[in-house]
Amino acid sequence: MVDLTGKVAVITGAGSGIGKETAFTFAKQGAKVVCADIKASDETAEEIKQCCGQAISIPLDVTKWDQWTSLMGKTESEFGKVDILCNIAGISEATNIIDLTEEEFDRMMNVNVKGVFLGMKAVLPCMLEKGAGKIVNVASLAAHVGLAGLPSYSASKGAVVSMSRQVAMEYAKYNIQVNVVSPGIIATPILANNTPEMTKAFTNATPAGRLGKPIEIANMIAFLSSEDSNFTTGQAILVDGGWSQQ
Ligand SMILES: NC(=O)c1ccc[n+]([C@@H]2O[C@H](COP(=O)([O-])OP(=O)(O)OC[C@H]3O[C@@H](n4cnc5c(N)ncnc54)[C@H](O)[C@@H]3O)[C@@H](O)[C@H]2O)c1
């Protein structure tokens, strides 16, 4: 366990899967958690308050700048600051580049890339003022290797890796670290977007021989959000059961 005592963390995608698990993990490690999601993340915040810590829920569509500014206002009035941003919200697909429509491509870029851009744009002024900050963006194995059925998803996650690297370099001198976690195939509701054949093939192709668990991603996000990783920035860490190394 890492120590996040007293840290204020904004977590997008906190209504489900990896984001929800990350919200619980952070609360158990002492952070005050802002659970943000386009669908109700009240449940996550309520469960955290019942079991293990402090949390509020703020509805957020990551593609809307006015909702980010409103989230920052509410977070600062409730908790006084933002120490950590985890951009975890994302969408997936199952298609090929010939059948992919322009609308689908634009939506993917809007949520998975613009959402991460707006999140960093929203929190960085507060982190600069404090003289410290941690940003963890969630990309994917698909940013690093070719995976069938994921053309715009792969492009969007590649953009998350390269944008994070650029921001990391620019803000390193201000004691702000920006890193990426690239999960392999993790058992969450997002897999419902895959065909069963895709999920079976992905599982068989994972050297660990199984799907990952959301907690295995949350633990890496927590490490990269903690002061134990202060000299680590601009990295994309693959948590993929060995897939990328075969
Ligand atoms: N599960 C996997 O195998 C896997 C693998 C690699 C990367 N990832 C990435 O991990 C992240 C979390 O995925 P997950 O598996 O937990 O999926 P999930 O579907 O369980 O959770 C995604 C969450 O993002 C939210 N969301 C979607 N669009 C949003 C928007 N516009 N604004 C705010 N919230 C929005 C959803 O409501 C949902 O709660 C995603 O970025 C995904 O691409 C997942």
Short mmCIF file of C-alpha atoms and ligand atoms in Angstrom, two decimals:
data_model
loop_
_atom_site.label_atom_id
_atom_site.label_comp_id
_atom_site.label_asym_id
_atom_site.label_seq_id
_atom_site.Cartn_x
_atom_site.Cartn_y
_atom_site.Cartn_z
CA MET A 1 0.00 0.00 0.00
CA VAL A 2 1.16 3.52 -0.73
CA ASP A 3 0.32 6.52 1.42
CA LEU A 4 -2.14 9.03 -0.04
CA THR A 5 -3.18 10.52 3.31
CA GLY A 6 -4.73 13.96 2.91
CA LYS A 7 -4.35 14.04 -0.87
CA VAL A 8 -7.31 15.20 -2.96
CA ALA A 9 -7.81 13.06 -6.06
CA VAL A 10 -10.14 13.64 -9.01
CA ILE A 11 -10.94 10.31 -10.65
CA THR A 12 -12.84 10.20 -13.96
CA GLY A 13 -14.67 7.04 -14.95
CA ALA A 14 -15.31 6.42 -11.24
CA GLY A 15 -18.75 4.94 -11.92
CA SER A 16 -17.45 1.61 -13.21
CA GLY A 17 -14.58 -0.81 -13.71
CA ILE A 18 -11.02 0.45 -13.24
CA GLY A 19 -12.12 3.97 -12.21
CA LYS A 20 -14.42 2.64 -9.49
CA GLU A 21 -11.73 0.31 -8.15
CA THR A 22 -9.21 3.17 -8.20
CA ALA A 23 -11.60 5.39 -6.23
CA PHE A 24 -11.90 2.71 -3.51
CA THR A 25 -8.16 2.05 -3.48
CA PHE A 26 -7.38 5.75 -3.07
CA ALA A 27 -9.92 6.18 -0.27
CA LYS A 28 -8.48 3.18 1.60
CA GLN A 29 -5.03 4.76 1.27
CA GLY A 30 -6.23 8.03 2.84
CA ALA A 31 -7.14 10.20 -0.15
CA LYS A 32 -10.23 12.41 -0.39
CA VAL A 33 -11.83 11.28 -3.62
CA VAL A 34 -13.85 13.18 -6.22
CA CYS A 35 -15.78 10.53 -8.16
CA ALA A 36 -16.52 11.92 -11.63
CA ASP A 37 -18.43 10.13 -14.38
CA ILE A 38 -20.96 10.79 -17.13
CA LYS A 39 -23.27 8.27 -15.50
CA ALA A 40 -24.06 8.45 -11.81
CA SER A 41 -20.98 7.88 -9.70
CA ASP A 42 -23.02 8.62 -6.56
CA GLU A 43 -23.01 4.92 -5.78
CA THR A 44 -19.19 4.81 -5.70
CA ALA A 45 -18.99 7.88 -3.45
CA GLU A 46 -21.72 6.56 -1.12
CA GLU A 47 -20.03 3.15 -0.81
CA ILE A 48 -16.70 4.83 -0.02
CA LYS A 49 -18.32 6.96 2.68
CA GLN A 50 -19.89 3.81 4.20
CA CYS A 51 -16.73 1.71 4.17
CA CYS A 52 -13.53 3.57 4.15
CA GLY A 53 -13.17 7.29 3.63
CA GLN A 54 -14.15 10.65 2.22
CA ALA A 55 -15.69 11.08 -1.24
CA ILE A 56 -18.00 13.26 -3.26
CA SER A 57 -19.67 12.56 -6.57
CA ILE A 58 -19.68 15.11 -9.41
CA PRO A 59 -21.39 14.38 -12.74
CA LEU A 60 -18.92 15.01 -15.56
CA ASP A 61 -18.87 14.56 -19.30
CA VAL A 62 -15.11 14.71 -19.88
CA THR A 63 -15.65 16.22 -23.35
CA LYS A 64 -17.27 19.40 -21.97
CA TRP A 65 -14.97 22.21 -20.76
CA ASP A 66 -17.71 23.99 -18.79
CA GLN A 67 -18.26 20.78 -16.78
CA TRP A 68 -14.54 20.58 -15.98
CA THR A 69 -14.50 24.19 -14.71
CA SER A 70 -17.56 23.48 -12.62
CA LEU A 71 -15.91 20.32 -11.22
CA MET A 72 -12.80 22.31 -10.26
CA GLY A 73 -14.95 24.92 -8.48
CA LYS A 74 -16.87 22.28 -6.52
CA THR A 75 -13.72 20.32 -5.64
CA GLU A 76 -11.89 23.40 -4.39
CA SER A 77 -14.85 24.52 -2.31
CA GLU A 78 -15.32 21.03 -0.81
CA PHE A 79 -11.67 19.97 -0.33
CA GLY A 80 -9.65 23.16 -0.96
CA LYS A 81 -7.27 21.84 -3.65
CA VAL A 82 -6.50 19.13 -6.20
CA ASP A 83 -3.34 17.06 -5.75
CA ILE A 84 -4.02 14.20 -8.16
CA LEU A 85 -5.93 13.74 -11.43
CA CYS A 86 -6.60 10.25 -12.78
CA ASN A 87 -8.04 10.37 -16.29
CA ILE A 88 -9.63 6.91 -16.47
CA ALA A 89 -12.95 7.50 -18.32
CA GLY A 90 -12.92 6.00 -21.77
CA ILE A 91 -14.89 4.18 -24.45
CA SER A 92 -14.01 1.28 -26.73
CA GLU A 93 -15.19 -0.26 -30.01
CA ALA A 94 -15.16 -3.45 -32.08
CA THR A 95 -14.85 -2.78 -35.78
CA ASN A 96 -12.39 -2.43 -38.63
CA ILE A 97 -11.17 0.71 -40.35
CA ILE A 98 -13.33 0.16 -43.45
CA ASP A 99 -16.57 -0.08 -41.46
CA LEU A 100 -15.63 2.61 -38.93
CA THR A 101 -17.74 5.74 -39.54
CA GLU A 102 -16.54 9.32 -39.27
CA GLU A 103 -18.99 9.88 -36.42
CA GLU A 104 -17.61 6.89 -34.48
CA PHE A 105 -14.03 8.07 -35.06
CA ASP A 106 -14.86 11.60 -33.88
CA ARG A 107 -16.64 10.31 -30.78
CA MET A 108 -13.66 8.12 -29.86
CA MET A 109 -11.24 11.03 -30.18
CA ASN A 110 -13.59 13.31 -28.31
CA VAL A 111 -13.91 11.10 -25.23
CA ASN A 112 -10.51 9.36 -25.12
CA VAL A 113 -8.25 12.23 -26.26
CA LYS A 114 -10.10 15.53 -25.79
CA GLY A 115 -11.34 14.32 -22.41
CA VAL A 116 -7.76 13.76 -21.22
CA PHE A 117 -6.64 17.09 -22.69
CA LEU A 118 -9.41 19.02 -20.91
CA GLY A 119 -8.72 17.24 -17.63
CA MET A 120 -5.06 18.22 -17.65
CA LYS A 121 -5.92 21.77 -18.75
CA ALA A 122 -8.37 22.05 -15.85
CA VAL A 123 -6.11 20.84 -13.02
CA LEU A 124 -2.69 22.17 -14.02
CA PRO A 125 -3.22 25.81 -12.88
CA CYS A 126 -4.14 24.56 -9.38
CA MET A 127 -1.12 22.21 -9.30
CA LEU A 128 1.20 25.01 -10.47
CA GLU A 129 -0.09 27.25 -7.71
CA LYS A 130 0.53 24.51 -5.10
CA GLY A 131 3.96 23.67 -6.53
CA ALA A 132 3.18 19.95 -6.89
CA GLY A 133 0.86 17.57 -8.69
CA LYS A 134 0.33 14.08 -10.06
CA ILE A 135 -1.51 13.17 -13.24
CA VAL A 136 -2.09 9.57 -14.29
CA ASN A 137 -3.72 8.99 -17.67
CA VAL A 138 -5.02 5.57 -18.61
CA ALA A 139 -4.15 4.47 -22.15
CA SER A 140 -4.06 0.83 -23.27
CA LEU A 141 -1.94 -2.01 -24.55
CA ALA A 142 -3.53 -0.99 -27.89
CA ALA A 143 -1.33 2.13 -27.87
CA HIS A 144 1.78 -0.07 -27.98
CA VAL A 145 0.93 -3.13 -30.11
CA GLY A 146 -1.56 -3.82 -32.91
CA LEU A 147 -4.82 -5.39 -31.68
CA ALA A 148 -7.59 -6.57 -33.99
CA GLY A 149 -10.86 -4.61 -34.10
CA LEU A 150 -9.67 -1.41 -32.47
CA PRO A 151 -8.62 1.18 -35.10
CA SER A 152 -9.81 4.46 -33.59
CA TYR A 153 -9.37 3.19 -30.02
CA SER A 154 -5.71 2.40 -30.76
CA ALA A 155 -5.22 5.85 -32.33
CA SER A 156 -6.85 7.55 -29.35
CA LYS A 157 -4.73 5.71 -26.79
CA GLY A 158 -1.54 6.37 -28.78
CA ALA A 159 -2.44 10.05 -28.57
CA VAL A 160 -2.87 9.78 -24.78
CA VAL A 161 0.66 8.34 -24.46
CA SER A 162 2.32 11.01 -26.62
CA MET A 163 0.35 13.94 -25.16
CA SER A 164 1.17 12.76 -21.62
CA ARG A 165 4.87 12.52 -22.48
CA GLN A 166 4.85 16.08 -23.83
CA VAL A 167 3.04 17.52 -20.80
CA ALA A 168 5.36 15.57 -18.48
CA MET A 169 8.44 17.16 -20.03
CA GLU A 170 6.99 20.66 -19.92
CA TYR A 171 5.88 20.54 -16.28
CA ALA A 172 8.63 18.40 -14.70
CA LYS A 173 10.43 21.51 -13.46
CA TYR A 174 7.31 22.52 -11.52
CA ASN A 175 7.28 19.25 -9.53
CA ILE A 176 4.32 17.90 -11.49
CA GLN A 177 4.61 14.31 -12.66
CA VAL A 178 2.52 12.96 -15.56
CA ASN A 179 2.49 9.24 -16.29
CA VAL A 180 0.41 6.71 -18.17
CA VAL A 181 -0.85 3.28 -17.20
CA SER A 182 -1.49 1.06 -20.20
CA PRO A 183 -3.62 -1.91 -19.13
CA GLY A 184 -3.75 -5.19 -20.99
CA ILE A 185 -7.10 -6.98 -21.02
CA ILE A 186 -8.90 -6.34 -17.74
CA ALA A 187 -12.19 -7.88 -16.61
CA THR A 188 -14.55 -4.86 -16.56
CA PRO A 189 -17.87 -3.92 -18.21
CA ILE A 190 -15.99 -2.31 -21.15
CA LEU A 191 -15.34 -5.82 -22.48
CA ALA A 192 -19.05 -5.99 -23.35
CA ASN A 193 -18.10 -3.85 -26.37
CA ASN A 194 -15.86 -6.68 -27.62
CA THR A 195 -17.17 -9.72 -29.41
CA PRO A 196 -16.84 -12.91 -27.27
CA GLU A 197 -14.33 -14.12 -29.88
CA MET A 198 -12.19 -11.02 -29.29
CA THR A 199 -12.20 -11.53 -25.50
CA LYS A 200 -11.33 -15.23 -25.87
CA ALA A 201 -8.50 -14.47 -28.28
CA PHE A 202 -7.21 -11.69 -26.01
CA THR A 203 -7.23 -14.01 -22.97
CA ASN A 204 -5.44 -16.78 -24.86
CA ALA A 205 -2.83 -14.29 -26.08
CA THR A 206 -1.99 -13.07 -22.56
CA PRO A 207 1.12 -14.89 -21.26
CA ALA A 208 -0.31 -14.78 -17.72
CA GLY A 209 -3.18 -16.92 -19.09
CA ARG A 210 -5.95 -14.83 -17.58
CA LEU A 211 -7.60 -11.42 -17.71
CA GLY A 212 -6.27 -8.75 -15.38
CA LYS A 213 -8.23 -7.54 -12.35
CA PRO A 214 -9.20 -3.85 -11.89
CA ILE A 215 -7.27 -3.77 -8.58
CA GLU A 216 -4.09 -4.67 -10.46
CA ILE A 217 -4.45 -1.46 -12.48
CA ALA A 218 -5.63 0.61 -9.49
CA ASN A 219 -2.50 -0.36 -7.53
CA MET A 220 -0.21 0.94 -10.31
CA ILE A 221 -2.26 4.14 -10.60
CA ALA A 222 -1.95 4.60 -6.82
CA PHE A 223 1.84 4.16 -6.92
CA LEU A 224 2.17 6.72 -9.73
CA SER A 225 -0.06 9.09 -7.74
CA SER A 226 2.03 8.80 -4.59
CA GLU A 227 5.21 10.53 -3.48
CA ASP A 228 7.02 7.19 -3.86
CA SER A 229 7.16 7.90 -7.61
CA ASN A 230 8.35 11.54 -7.50
CA PHE A 231 11.27 10.93 -9.91
CA THR A 232 9.11 9.04 -12.42
CA THR A 233 7.53 11.14 -15.16
CA GLY A 234 6.62 10.80 -18.83
CA GLN A 235 6.43 7.01 -18.56
CA ALA A 236 3.84 4.64 -20.00
CA ILE A 237 3.76 1.57 -17.75
CA LEU A 238 2.25 -1.54 -19.29
CA VAL A 239 0.26 -3.68 -16.85
CA ASP A 240 -0.61 -6.43 -19.28
CA GLY A 241 0.26 -9.89 -17.92
CA GLY A 242 3.31 -9.93 -20.21
CA TRP A 243 1.48 -9.46 -23.53
CA SER A 244 3.75 -6.71 -24.89
CA GLN A 245 6.94 -8.63 -24.06
CA GLN A 246 6.32 -11.85 -26.04
N1 LIG B 1 -10.87 -3.12 -19.40
C1 LIG B 1 -9.87 -3.22 -20.25
O1 LIG B 1 -9.56 -4.31 -20.76
C2 LIG B 1 -9.04 -2.02 -20.60
C3 LIG B 1 -7.85 -2.23 -21.29
C4 LIG B 1 -7.07 -1.15 -21.63
C5 LIG B 1 -7.48 0.12 -21.29
N2 LIG B 1 -8.64 0.30 -20.63
C6 LIG B 1 -9.03 1.67 -20.32
O2 LIG B 1 -9.34 1.79 -18.95
C7 LIG B 1 -10.27 2.85 -18.76
C8 LIG B 1 -11.42 2.36 -17.90
O3 LIG B 1 -12.06 1.31 -18.59
P1 LIG B 1 -12.93 0.20 -17.86
O4 LIG B 1 -12.45 -1.08 -18.39
O5 LIG B 1 -12.99 0.44 -16.41
O6 LIG B 1 -14.34 0.49 -18.56
P2 LIG B 1 -15.80 0.79 -17.96
O7 LIG B 1 -16.68 0.84 -19.16
O8 LIG B 1 -16.12 -0.15 -16.87
O9 LIG B 1 -15.62 2.25 -17.35
C9 LIG B 1 -15.50 3.38 -18.15
C10 LIG B 1 -16.18 4.54 -17.45
O10 LIG B 1 -15.98 5.73 -18.24
C11 LIG B 1 -17.18 6.46 -18.19
N3 LIG B 1 -17.28 7.38 -19.33
C12 LIG B 1 -17.45 7.07 -20.65
N4 LIG B 1 -17.56 8.19 -21.37
C13 LIG B 1 -17.47 9.23 -20.50
C14 LIG B 1 -17.52 10.64 -20.64
N5 LIG B 1 -17.71 11.23 -21.85
N6 LIG B 1 -17.37 11.42 -19.55
C15 LIG B 1 -17.19 10.84 -18.33
N7 LIG B 1 -17.17 9.52 -18.12
C16 LIG B 1 -17.30 8.72 -19.21
C17 LIG B 1 -18.28 5.41 -18.23
O11 LIG B 1 -19.52 5.93 -17.78
C18 LIG B 1 -17.71 4.34 -17.33
O12 LIG B 1 -18.11 4.51 -15.98
C19 LIG B 1 -10.70 3.30 -20.16
O13 LIG B 1 -9.98 4.47 -20.52
C20 LIG B 1 -10.28 2.13 -21.03
O14 LIG B 1 -10.01 2.51 -22.36
C21 LIG B 1 -9.44 -0.74 -20.27
#
